[in-house]
Each structure stands twice: as C-alpha cells, then as structure tokens.
Tab-separated table of C-alpha atoms and ligand atoms in Angstrom:
chain	number	residue	atom	x	y	z
A	5	MET	CA	121.868	77.424	37.678
A	6	HIS	CA	124.956	76.290	35.784
A	7	LEU	CA	126.362	73.120	37.301
A	8	ASP	CA	130.001	72.265	36.852
A	9	PRO	CA	130.290	69.281	34.430
A	10	THR	CA	133.204	67.789	36.378
A	11	LEU	CA	131.172	67.905	39.568
A	12	MET	CA	128.200	66.288	37.813
A	13	LYS	CA	130.407	63.514	36.386
A	14	TRP	CA	131.852	62.855	39.823
A	15	LEU	CA	128.343	62.743	41.314
A	16	HIS	CA	126.980	60.324	38.690
A	17	GLU	CA	129.964	58.014	39.122
A	18	ASN	CA	129.713	57.951	42.887
A	19	LEU	CA	125.953	57.433	42.919
A	20	ALA	CA	126.544	54.519	40.537
A	21	ARG	CA	129.125	53.151	42.978
A	22	GLY	CA	126.445	53.164	45.652
A	23	HIS	CA	127.506	56.144	47.762
A	24	SER	CA	124.578	57.691	49.633
A	25	PRO	CA	123.319	61.204	48.782
A	26	GLU	CA	124.181	62.198	52.382
A	27	SER	CA	127.818	61.109	52.143
A	28	LEU	CA	128.191	62.804	48.749
A	29	THR	CA	126.756	66.039	50.154
A	30	THR	CA	129.293	65.887	52.998
A	31	SER	CA	132.110	65.394	50.470
A	32	MET	CA	130.935	68.288	48.288
A	33	LEU	CA	130.748	70.657	51.254
A	34	ALA	CA	134.176	69.512	52.445
A	35	ALA	CA	135.536	70.226	48.953
A	36	GLY	CA	134.298	73.805	49.206
A	37	TRP	CA	131.059	73.708	47.219
A	38	SER	CA	128.207	75.773	48.660
A	39	GLN	CA	125.166	74.145	50.237
A	40	GLU	CA	123.043	75.559	47.413
A	41	ILE	CA	125.193	74.064	44.656
A	42	ALA	CA	125.552	70.737	46.444
A	43	ARG	CA	121.771	70.438	46.755
A	44	ALA	CA	121.096	71.507	43.143
A	45	ALA	CA	123.725	69.125	41.775
A	46	LEU	CA	122.341	66.200	43.786
A	47	ASP	CA	118.753	67.000	42.731
A	48	GLU	CA	119.878	67.066	39.131
A	49	ALA	CA	121.865	63.836	39.418
A	50	LEU	CA	119.065	61.972	41.196
A	51	GLY	CA	116.336	63.536	39.064
A	52	ARG	CA	116.382	60.928	36.340
A	53	VAL	CA	115.915	58.044	38.736
A	54	ILE	CA	113.193	59.760	40.742
A	55	LYS	CA	111.278	61.053	37.715
A	56	ALA	CA	111.354	57.598	36.172
A	57	ASN	CA	109.921	56.068	39.329
A	58	PRO	CA	107.281	58.368	40.824
A	59	LEU	CA	105.649	56.988	43.945
A	60	ARG	CA	102.707	54.877	42.939
A	61	VAL	CA	100.338	53.521	45.547
A	62	ASP	CA	98.305	51.538	43.042
A	63	ALA	CA	101.056	49.192	41.852
A	64	PRO	CA	99.719	45.673	42.443
A	65	ARG	CA	101.614	43.273	44.679
A	66	SER	CA	102.509	39.771	43.482
A	67	SER	CA	101.143	37.085	45.759
A	68	ALA	CA	104.431	35.184	45.700
A	69	VAL	CA	108.014	35.800	44.672
A	70	PRO	CA	111.024	33.539	44.182
A	71	GLU	CA	112.604	32.646	47.532
A	72	PRO	CA	115.330	30.165	48.465
A	73	ASP	CA	114.686	27.954	51.473
A	74	LEU	CA	116.578	29.773	54.215
A	75	ALA	CA	114.334	28.695	57.081
A	76	GLN	CA	117.107	26.875	58.952
A	77	SER	CA	119.840	29.414	58.111
A	78	PRO	CA	121.696	26.913	55.915
A	79	SER	CA	125.349	27.459	54.969
A	80	PHE	CA	124.637	25.801	51.644
A	81	ILE	CA	121.722	24.610	49.538
A	82	GLN	CA	121.976	21.269	47.785
A	83	THR	CA	120.339	21.327	44.361
A	84	ALA	CA	120.023	18.280	42.107
A	85	ASP	CA	123.473	18.830	40.617
A	86	ARG	CA	125.409	21.275	42.803
A	87	ARG	CA	126.038	22.342	46.379
A	88	VAL	CA	125.581	26.119	46.419
A	89	ASP	CA	126.995	28.211	49.276
A	90	VAL	CA	124.921	30.878	51.043
A	91	TRP	CA	127.260	33.802	51.654
A	92	THR	CA	125.081	36.768	52.631
A	93	VAL	CA	121.397	37.224	53.442
A	94	VAL	CA	119.484	40.532	53.659
A	95	LYS	CA	115.818	40.593	54.697
A	96	HIS	CA	114.516	43.832	53.158
A	97	PRO	CA	115.068	44.098	50.337
A	98	ARG	CA	115.434	40.352	50.027
A	99	VAL	CA	118.993	39.924	48.771
A	100	VAL	CA	120.967	36.684	48.916
A	101	VAL	CA	124.548	36.256	47.736
A	102	PHE	CA	125.405	32.724	46.629
A	103	GLY	CA	128.869	31.225	46.226
A	104	ASN	CA	129.874	28.263	44.081
A	105	LEU	CA	126.733	28.541	41.950
A	106	LEU	CA	128.608	27.842	38.696
A	107	SER	CA	131.895	26.011	38.163
A	108	ASP	CA	134.782	27.832	36.454
A	109	GLU	CA	134.211	25.617	33.401
A	110	GLU	CA	130.522	26.556	33.228
A	111	CYS	CA	131.440	30.272	33.416
A	112	GLU	CA	133.980	29.930	30.604
A	113	GLU	CA	131.680	27.853	28.407
A	114	LEU	CA	128.818	30.332	28.808
A	115	ILE	CA	131.118	33.207	27.813
A	116	GLN	CA	132.302	31.238	24.768
A	117	LEU	CA	128.728	30.482	23.699
A	118	ALA	CA	127.748	34.159	24.105
A	119	GLN	CA	130.861	35.604	22.456
A	120	PRO	CA	129.788	35.475	18.783
A	121	LYS	CA	126.670	37.557	19.446
A	122	LEU	CA	128.547	39.982	21.705
A	123	SER	CA	131.169	40.515	19.021
A	124	ARG	CA	128.520	41.671	16.600
A	125	SER	CA	127.600	44.586	18.846
A	126	LEU	CA	131.312	45.438	19.070
A	127	THR	CA	131.403	45.852	15.269
A	128	VAL	CA	128.573	48.364	15.441
A	129	ASP	CA	130.544	50.315	18.063
A	130	ASN	CA	133.543	50.365	15.791
A	131	GLN	CA	131.523	51.804	12.957
A	132	THR	CA	130.422	54.713	15.121
A	133	GLY	CA	133.981	55.682	15.925
A	134	GLY	CA	136.835	53.787	17.498
A	135	ASP	CA	136.816	51.162	20.183
A	136	GLU	CA	136.779	53.538	23.123
A	137	VAL	CA	134.151	52.568	25.678
A	138	ASN	CA	131.680	55.291	26.506
A	139	PRO	CA	131.409	55.103	30.280
A	140	ALA	CA	127.811	56.319	30.241
A	141	ARG	CA	126.789	53.468	27.979
A	142	THR	CA	125.834	50.118	29.295
A	143	SER	CA	127.745	46.915	28.624
A	144	ASP	CA	127.446	44.812	25.467
A	145	GLY	CA	124.738	42.193	25.798
A	146	MET	CA	123.016	39.220	24.219
A	147	PHE	CA	120.122	36.939	25.109
A	148	PHE	CA	119.848	33.177	24.930
A	149	ASN	CA	116.424	31.635	24.586
A	150	ARG	CA	115.404	29.617	27.614
A	151	GLY	CA	116.901	26.138	27.228
A	152	GLU	CA	118.700	27.170	24.036
A	153	ASN	CA	121.534	24.693	24.655
A	154	PRO	CA	122.264	21.997	27.244
A	155	LEU	CA	124.447	24.310	29.369
A	156	CYS	CA	121.786	27.033	29.574
A	157	GLU	CA	119.141	24.464	30.421
A	158	ARG	CA	121.262	22.878	33.166
A	159	ILE	CA	122.008	26.265	34.744
A	160	GLU	CA	118.407	27.456	34.417
A	161	ARG	CA	117.053	24.320	36.096
A	162	ARG	CA	119.576	24.793	38.927
A	163	LEU	CA	118.467	28.416	39.399
A	164	ALA	CA	114.800	27.466	39.368
A	165	GLU	CA	115.388	24.857	42.072
A	166	LEU	CA	117.584	27.207	44.121
A	167	VAL	CA	114.976	29.971	44.416
A	168	ARG	CA	111.956	27.646	44.163
A	169	TRP	CA	110.464	29.343	41.122
A	170	PRO	CA	109.188	27.530	38.008
A	171	TYR	CA	111.735	27.034	35.239
A	172	GLU	CA	109.001	28.097	32.790
A	173	ASN	CA	108.672	31.528	34.458
A	174	GLY	CA	112.271	32.422	33.649
A	175	GLU	CA	113.362	34.606	30.762
A	176	GLY	CA	116.323	33.304	28.790
A	177	LEU	CA	119.753	34.096	30.238
A	178	GLN	CA	121.231	37.453	29.284
A	179	VAL	CA	125.030	37.732	29.075
A	180	LEU	CA	126.664	41.134	29.539
A	181	ARG	CA	130.257	42.122	28.979
A	182	TYR	CA	131.660	45.201	30.741
A	183	ARG	CA	134.941	46.380	29.308
A	184	ASN	CA	137.188	48.799	31.153
A	185	GLY	CA	135.107	51.853	32.130
A	186	ALA	CA	131.736	50.264	31.419
A	187	GLN	CA	128.975	50.376	34.005
A	188	TYR	CA	125.256	49.896	34.444
A	189	VAL	CA	123.662	52.944	36.041
A	190	PRO	CA	121.292	52.221	38.953
A	191	HIS	CA	117.846	51.063	37.855
A	192	TYR	CA	114.970	48.782	38.792
A	193	ASP	CA	114.534	45.517	36.905
A	194	TYR	CA	110.706	45.573	36.996
A	195	PHE	CA	108.821	47.228	34.155
A	196	ASP	CA	107.506	50.711	34.853
A	197	PRO	CA	103.686	50.424	34.835
A	198	THR	CA	103.345	54.031	33.640
A	199	GLN	CA	105.247	53.429	30.389
A	200	PRO	CA	103.085	52.962	27.277
A	201	GLY	CA	105.021	49.886	26.113
A	202	THR	CA	104.644	48.006	29.408
A	203	PRO	CA	101.298	46.189	28.804
A	204	LYS	CA	102.768	44.471	25.753
A	205	ILE	CA	105.816	43.354	27.744
A	206	LEU	CA	103.631	42.097	30.610
A	207	ALA	CA	101.559	39.990	28.193
A	208	ARG	CA	104.488	37.545	27.967
A	209	GLY	CA	104.348	36.415	31.606
A	210	GLY	CA	103.477	39.328	33.877
A	211	GLN	CA	105.901	41.414	35.892
A	212	ARG	CA	109.445	40.503	36.767
A	213	VAL	CA	109.574	39.481	40.414
A	214	GLY	CA	113.166	38.327	40.845
A	215	THR	CA	116.687	38.665	39.449
A	216	ILE	CA	119.814	36.547	39.688
A	217	VAL	CA	123.035	38.172	38.447
A	218	ILE	CA	125.745	35.510	38.074
A	219	TYR	CA	129.374	36.615	37.800
A	220	LEU	CA	131.211	34.823	35.006
A	221	ARG	CA	134.522	36.705	35.058
A	222	THR	CA	136.045	38.710	37.918
A	223	PRO	CA	137.398	42.140	36.958
A	224	GLU	CA	140.548	43.180	38.795
A	225	ARG	CA	138.986	46.379	40.091
A	226	GLY	CA	135.475	47.817	40.215
A	227	GLY	CA	132.328	46.213	38.839
A	228	ALA	CA	130.499	45.519	42.111
A	229	THR	CA	126.729	45.244	42.002
A	230	VAL	CA	125.537	48.101	44.204
A	231	PHE	CA	122.245	48.632	46.050
A	232	PRO	CA	122.323	52.382	46.846
A	233	ASP	CA	119.204	52.317	49.091
A	234	ILE	CA	120.865	49.975	51.571
A	235	GLY	CA	124.542	50.774	50.966
A	236	LEU	CA	125.323	47.221	49.838
A	237	GLU	CA	128.122	46.347	47.413
A	238	VAL	CA	128.400	42.799	46.121
A	239	ALA	CA	131.848	41.859	44.810
A	240	PRO	CA	131.696	40.312	41.313
A	241	ILE	CA	133.478	37.029	42.047
A	242	LYS	CA	133.438	34.412	39.279
A	243	GLY	CA	130.953	31.603	39.915
A	244	SER	CA	129.023	33.497	42.613
A	245	ALA	CA	125.754	35.371	42.206
A	246	VAL	CA	123.455	37.914	43.767
A	247	PHE	CA	119.723	37.180	43.957
A	248	PHE	CA	117.022	39.717	44.836
A	249	SER	CA	113.224	39.768	44.634
A	250	TYR	CA	110.549	42.452	44.480
A	251	ASP	CA	106.830	41.876	45.015
A	252	ARG	CA	105.668	45.060	43.283
A	253	PRO	CA	106.953	47.456	40.654
A	254	HIS	CA	107.701	50.173	43.192
A	255	PRO	CA	110.772	51.871	44.702
A	256	ASP	CA	109.463	50.788	48.136
A	257	THR	CA	111.011	47.440	47.302
A	258	LYS	CA	114.430	49.136	47.743
A	259	THR	CA	115.755	47.130	44.813
A	260	LEU	CA	117.456	50.036	43.057
A	261	HIS	CA	120.731	48.495	41.910
A	262	GLY	CA	123.522	49.113	39.425
A	263	GLY	CA	126.811	47.796	38.139
A	264	ALA	CA	129.635	50.060	39.354
A	265	PRO	CA	132.208	51.029	36.719
A	266	VAL	CA	134.837	48.420	35.947
A	267	THR	CA	138.150	50.220	36.491
A	268	LEU	CA	140.567	47.418	35.639
A	269	GLY	CA	140.000	44.253	33.665
A	270	GLU	CA	136.781	42.868	32.245
A	271	LYS	CA	133.567	41.728	33.884
A	272	TYR	CA	131.065	39.255	32.458
A	273	VAL	CA	127.719	38.409	34.014
A	274	ALA	CA	124.722	36.265	33.153
A	275	THR	CA	121.376	37.620	34.351
A	276	LYS	CA	118.238	35.569	34.936
A	277	TRP	CA	114.945	37.420	35.341
A	278	MET	CA	111.923	35.661	36.708
A	279	ARG	CA	108.331	36.530	35.827
A	280	GLU	CA	105.074	36.071	37.750
A	281	ARG	CA	103.824	33.480	35.274
A	282	GLU	CA	105.141	31.347	32.427
A	283	PHE	CA	107.330	33.456	30.144
A	284	VAL	CA	106.261	32.912	26.534
B	317	LIG	O1	126.287	43.442	36.203
B	317	LIG	C1	125.727	43.903	37.184
B	317	LIG	O2	126.325	44.037	38.261
B	317	LIG	C2	124.315	44.317	37.056
B	317	LIG	C3	123.899	45.397	37.790
B	317	LIG	C4	122.578	45.783	37.652
B	317	LIG	C5	123.435	43.662	36.220
B	317	LIG	C6	122.117	44.108	36.168
B	317	LIG	N1	121.697	45.134	36.889
B	317	LIG	C7	121.094	43.457	35.335
B	317	LIG	O3	121.469	42.609	34.503
B	317	LIG	O4	119.896	43.789	35.480
B	318	LIG	ZN1	119.454	45.186	36.855
C-alpha cells in the first residue's frame, strides 16, 4: 500500500512528541483518512521501534538499580555540595524529575568545555552540504571521560550520591546540542541483547540500568523529553534533570523515551548513563 509521505512525516513527528497511537488514530480518522490507511500508517511508523525490540522473556534482570532516597517523600535531597529539588516522581517506570541539580554557571561552563568537540561535528555537516539541520538526524554530541576535568568530576559525584549508585559505574558525561528542528527519536537506552555487537559493549561494565538527562540550556519551544508509553513530557528547563531506571533490557520497563523536536531556540543536555558494574 502506498502511504502518503506527508502523513508519515506527521505521524513520526507526533510519535516523537509522545502522542499515543490511539490519539493519532483518532486524529487521522477525523482528518478523513480511512481506518485501513490509518492502521497501515501507524504499523509502518511504529514498526522500527517494535522490530528493534521484540519481546524477550529471557532478558536477565539486574538485582539492583540506581534509586534516590524517596522513602519519606522529600521535597529536596541534600547532597554533599547542593540541595536538589524533587519535582516529580513516577513509580513505574521509575522516573524522577529533579530541579536545581546544576547551577546556571555549571550549565554554561559544561557547554563551553564541550563546545570545541561539538564544533568539529558541525564542520563535517557543512562538508556534506549546507548548515541545514536534518530533522531526522539526532543532535550533535560529544563524550567526556569520567572525571575528565574538575567540573565533570564534581557533577558526577553529585549524581552518584543523588541516585545512590557508585561513581565508578557511570559512563562519562555526554553533551548533546539540538539546533532548531533537531530531535532524538524514541529509543531505549539499554543495549539490545540480540545485537551482535552487544557482548563487547557489555564487557565494559554490564548493562545500562539508569539514565540522567540534565538540561543545560532551555529552548524557547519544543525539546521536551517524552515517554510515549506513559504519556509523560518533561520540560527541558536549564539546571533540572530527568532520571529513570530500568532493571532489564526489555520494553516492559516502559522506558521508551525521546527528545521532541526543538521548534525554537537551542537545547543542550548532558546525559549520564549508569552501568551494573564499574565502567572501564
Ligand atoms: O535530550 C533528550 O531529551 C534526550 C531524550 C532521549 C536524551 C536522550 N534520550 C539520551 O541522551 O539518551
Ligand atoms: Zn535516551
């Protein structure tokens, strides 16, 4: 069946924004598309995600995952060097939104430290034709090594204390820049056990079991972190962060998440991934 490219683009964008398949079906029918086309278009649009994550009953569960101390429903968590606000808590999937995790100065300094390596990937883009951002492509990114400079180390120790997970189990911080139109299509952060390259990746510290996405610059519009399975959108406010954990590499964890397209301004984030064991 031939599917209208404009319809498919609309579907991809709205799935990335976190709209549910049900609400998108309702919109398509209301716009005059037939039931048959609406279903085929949705199957096609969701196909990549589902094919990449077939249900696996044998995926092992981690015995423990990172977890902040929320036992007394605190409004804030005092770490060694900062009082971090607890804004939003979701039980399953475990998602916690933190405010005041980084100061404005820390956000700016991290961007400045990352900038030289981000600019290099910009040059490559320019060579392949203009500086237009391809909306299907992910943001520009770079990695720091763990503890690469005093700022990274200070932030990484704060994160480790906040979610009670060893500093040594953390990968180095990744900084991403989303220019106007850029997005990160929904995905899982764990490594797919069925992929041939996965054993080599797991040799460096086991599976990923937790993620913290820290917002370093607030775009004017768009750029929320979306969790399509639970209809959650986290606004990308500078200095705040979204944490989530997953005890097995399986869609049951409901940790499908993406970065919605930035529609005005620029968004920067720093992502911390945590492994089961020491990351080497
Ligand atoms: O920038 C984001 O909102 C985002 C969304 C999904 C970042 C990541 N994933 C990531 O770094 O894994
Ligand atoms: Zn992610």
